[in-house]
Amino acid sequence: MNTELTTLPQFDPDEGLIRLGYLRLDYDDALWLLELLLLEAKTTIIAGEWPRKLLEEIAHLLVAVKAQLGDAP
């Protein structure tokens, strides 16, 4: 499985969504993607590798989700 992100996720306060390339993610979609990325990281670590780039992508997505939550009414 390769879920490598090609662009960094960014929160768009005008839309209230996270932009990820051509995708627009609401909170539930972002959590689903986080779950998928964390599962991939877990299996990679179990296989004996350290997924540095994947963990960085997870961190960027978490920052975007945090910004989305901070913008919520």
Coordinates of N, CA and C in Angstrom, one line a residue:
M1 N 0.8 -1.2 0.0 CA 0.0 0.0 0.0 C 0.9 1.2 0.0
N2 N 0.6 2.2 -0.9 CA 1.3 3.4 -0.9 C 0.4 4.6 -0.9
T3 N 0.2 5.2 0.2 CA -0.7 6.4 0.3 C 0.1 7.7 0.4
E4 N 1.2 7.7 -0.2 CA 2.1 8.9 -0.2 C 1.3 10.1 -0.7
L5 N 1.4 11.2 0.1 CA 0.7 12.5 -0.3 C 1.7 13.2 -1.2
T6 N 1.1 13.7 -2.3 CA 1.9 14.4 -3.3 C 2.0 15.9 -3.0
T7 N 1.0 16.4 -2.2 CA 1.0 17.8 -1.8 C 0.7 17.9 -0.3
L8 N 1.2 19.0 0.3 CA 0.9 19.1 1.7 C -0.5 19.6 1.9
P9 N -1.2 19.0 2.9 CA -2.6 19.4 3.2 C -2.5 20.8 3.9
Q10 N -3.5 21.6 3.5 CA -3.6 23.0 4.0 C -5.1 23.3 4.3
F11 N -5.3 23.9 5.5 CA -6.7 24.3 5.8 C -7.1 25.5 5.1
D12 N -8.2 25.5 4.5 CA -8.8 26.7 3.8 C -9.9 27.3 4.6
P13 N -9.6 28.4 5.3 CA -10.7 28.9 6.2 C -11.9 29.5 5.4
D14 N -11.7 29.8 4.2 CA -12.9 30.3 3.4 C -13.9 29.2 3.2
E15 N -13.4 28.0 2.9 CA -14.3 26.8 2.6 C -14.5 26.0 3.9
G16 N -13.6 26.2 4.9 CA -13.8 25.4 6.1 C -13.3 23.9 5.9
L17 N -12.6 23.7 4.8 CA -12.2 22.3 4.5 C -10.6 22.3 4.4
I18 N -10.1 21.1 4.4 CA -8.7 20.9 4.2 C -8.5 20.6 2.8
R19 N -7.6 21.4 2.1 CA -7.2 21.1 0.7 C -6.1 20.2 0.7
L20 N -6.2 19.2 -0.1 CA -5.2 18.2 -0.3 C -5.1 17.9 -1.8
G21 N -4.3 18.6 -2.5 CA -4.3 18.5 -4.0 C -5.7 19.0 -4.5
Y22 N -6.3 18.2 -5.3 CA -7.7 18.5 -5.8 C -8.8 18.1 -4.9
L23 N -8.4 17.4 -3.8 CA -9.4 17.0 -2.8 C -9.8 18.1 -1.8
R24 N -11.0 18.1 -1.3 CA -11.4 18.9 -0.2 C -12.0 18.0 0.9
L25 N -11.3 18.0 2.0 CA -11.7 17.1 3.1 C -12.4 17.8 4.2
D26 N -13.5 17.2 4.6 CA -14.1 17.7 5.9 C -13.5 17.0 7.0
Y27 N -14.0 17.2 8.2 CA -13.3 16.6 9.4 C -13.4 15.1 9.4
D28 N -14.5 14.5 9.0 CA -14.6 13.0 9.0 C -13.7 12.4 7.9
D29 N -13.6 13.1 6.8 CA -12.7 12.6 5.7 C -11.2 12.7 6.1
A30 N -10.9 13.7 6.8 CA -9.5 13.9 7.3 C -9.2 12.8 8.3
L31 N -10.1 12.5 9.2 CA -9.8 11.5 10.2 C -9.7 10.1 9.5
W32 N -10.5 9.9 8.5 CA -10.4 8.6 7.8 C -9.0 8.5 7.1
L33 N -8.5 9.6 6.5 CA -7.2 9.6 5.9 C -6.1 9.4 6.9
L34 N -6.3 10.1 8.1 CA -5.3 9.9 9.2 C -5.2 8.4 9.6
E35 N -6.4 7.8 9.7 CA -6.4 6.4 10.2 C -5.7 5.5 9.1
L36 N -5.9 5.8 7.9 CA -5.2 5.0 6.8 C -3.7 5.2 6.9
L37 N -3.3 6.4 7.0 CA -1.9 6.7 7.1 C -1.2 6.1 8.3
L38 N -1.9 6.2 9.4 CA -1.4 5.6 10.7 C -1.3 4.1 10.6
L39 N -2.2 3.5 9.9 CA -2.2 2.0 9.7 C -1.0 1.7 8.8
E40 N -0.8 2.4 7.8 CA 0.4 2.2 6.9 C 1.7 2.4 7.7
A41 N 1.8 3.4 8.5 CA 3.0 3.6 9.3 C 3.2 2.5 10.3
K42 N 2.2 2.0 10.9 CA 2.3 0.9 11.8 C 2.8 -0.4 11.2
T43 N 2.2 -0.7 10.0 CA 2.7 -1.9 9.3 C 4.1 -1.8 8.8
T44 N 4.5 -0.6 8.4 CA 5.9 -0.3 8.0 C 6.9 -0.5 9.2
I45 N 6.5 0.0 10.3 CA 7.3 -0.1 11.5 C 7.4 -1.6 11.9
I46 N 6.3 -2.3 11.9 CA 6.3 -3.7 12.2 C 7.3 -4.5 11.3
A47 N 7.3 -4.0 10.0 CA 8.1 -4.7 9.0 C 9.6 -4.3 9.2
G48 N 9.9 -3.5 10.2 CA 11.3 -3.2 10.5 C 11.9 -1.9 9.8
E49 N 11.0 -1.1 9.2 CA 11.4 0.1 8.6 C 10.9 1.3 9.4
W50 N 11.6 2.4 9.2 CA 11.1 3.7 9.8 C 10.6 4.6 8.8
P51 N 9.3 4.8 8.7 CA 8.6 5.6 7.7 C 8.7 7.1 7.9
R52 N 9.9 7.7 7.9 CA 10.1 9.1 8.2 C 9.2 10.0 7.4
K53 N 9.2 9.8 6.1 CA 8.4 10.7 5.2 C 6.9 10.6 5.5
L54 N 6.4 9.3 5.7 CA 5.0 9.1 6.0 C 4.6 9.8 7.4
L55 N 5.5 9.7 8.3 CA 5.2 10.3 9.6 C 5.2 11.8 9.5
E56 N 6.0 12.4 8.6 CA 6.0 13.8 8.4 C 4.7 14.2 7.7
E57 N 4.2 13.4 6.8 CA 2.9 13.6 6.1 C 1.8 13.6 7.2
I58 N 1.8 12.6 8.1 CA 0.8 12.5 9.1 C 0.8 13.8 10.0
A59 N 2.0 14.3 10.3 CA 2.1 15.5 11.1 C 1.5 16.7 10.4
H60 N 1.8 16.8 9.1 CA 1.2 17.9 8.3 C -0.3 17.9 8.3
L61 N -0.9 16.7 8.1 CA -2.3 16.5 8.1 C -2.9 16.8 9.5
L62 N -2.2 16.4 10.6 CA -2.7 16.8 11.9 C -2.7 18.3 12.2
V63 N -1.7 19.0 11.6 CA -1.7 20.4 11.7 C -2.9 21.0 11.0
A64 N -3.2 20.5 9.8 CA -4.4 21.0 9.1 C -5.7 20.7 9.8
V65 N -5.8 19.5 10.4 CA -7.0 19.2 11.2 C -7.1 20.1 12.4
K66 N -6.0 20.4 13.1 CA -6.0 21.3 14.2 C -6.5 22.7 13.8
A67 N -6.1 23.1 12.7 CA -6.5 24.4 12.2 C -8.0 24.4 11.8
Q68 N -8.5 23.3 11.3 CA -9.9 23.2 11.0 C -10.7 23.2 12.2
L69 N -10.2 22.5 13.3 CA -11.0 22.5 14.5 C -11.0 23.9 15.2
G70 N -9.9 24.6 15.1 CA -9.8 25.9 15.6 C -10.7 26.9 14.9
D71 N -11.1 26.6 13.7 CA -11.9 27.5 13.0 C -13.4 27.2 13.2
A72 N -13.7 26.1 13.8 CA -15.1 25.6 14.0 C -15.8 26.6 15.0
P73 N -17.1 26.8 14.7 CA -17.8 27.8 15.6 C -18.1 27.2 17.0

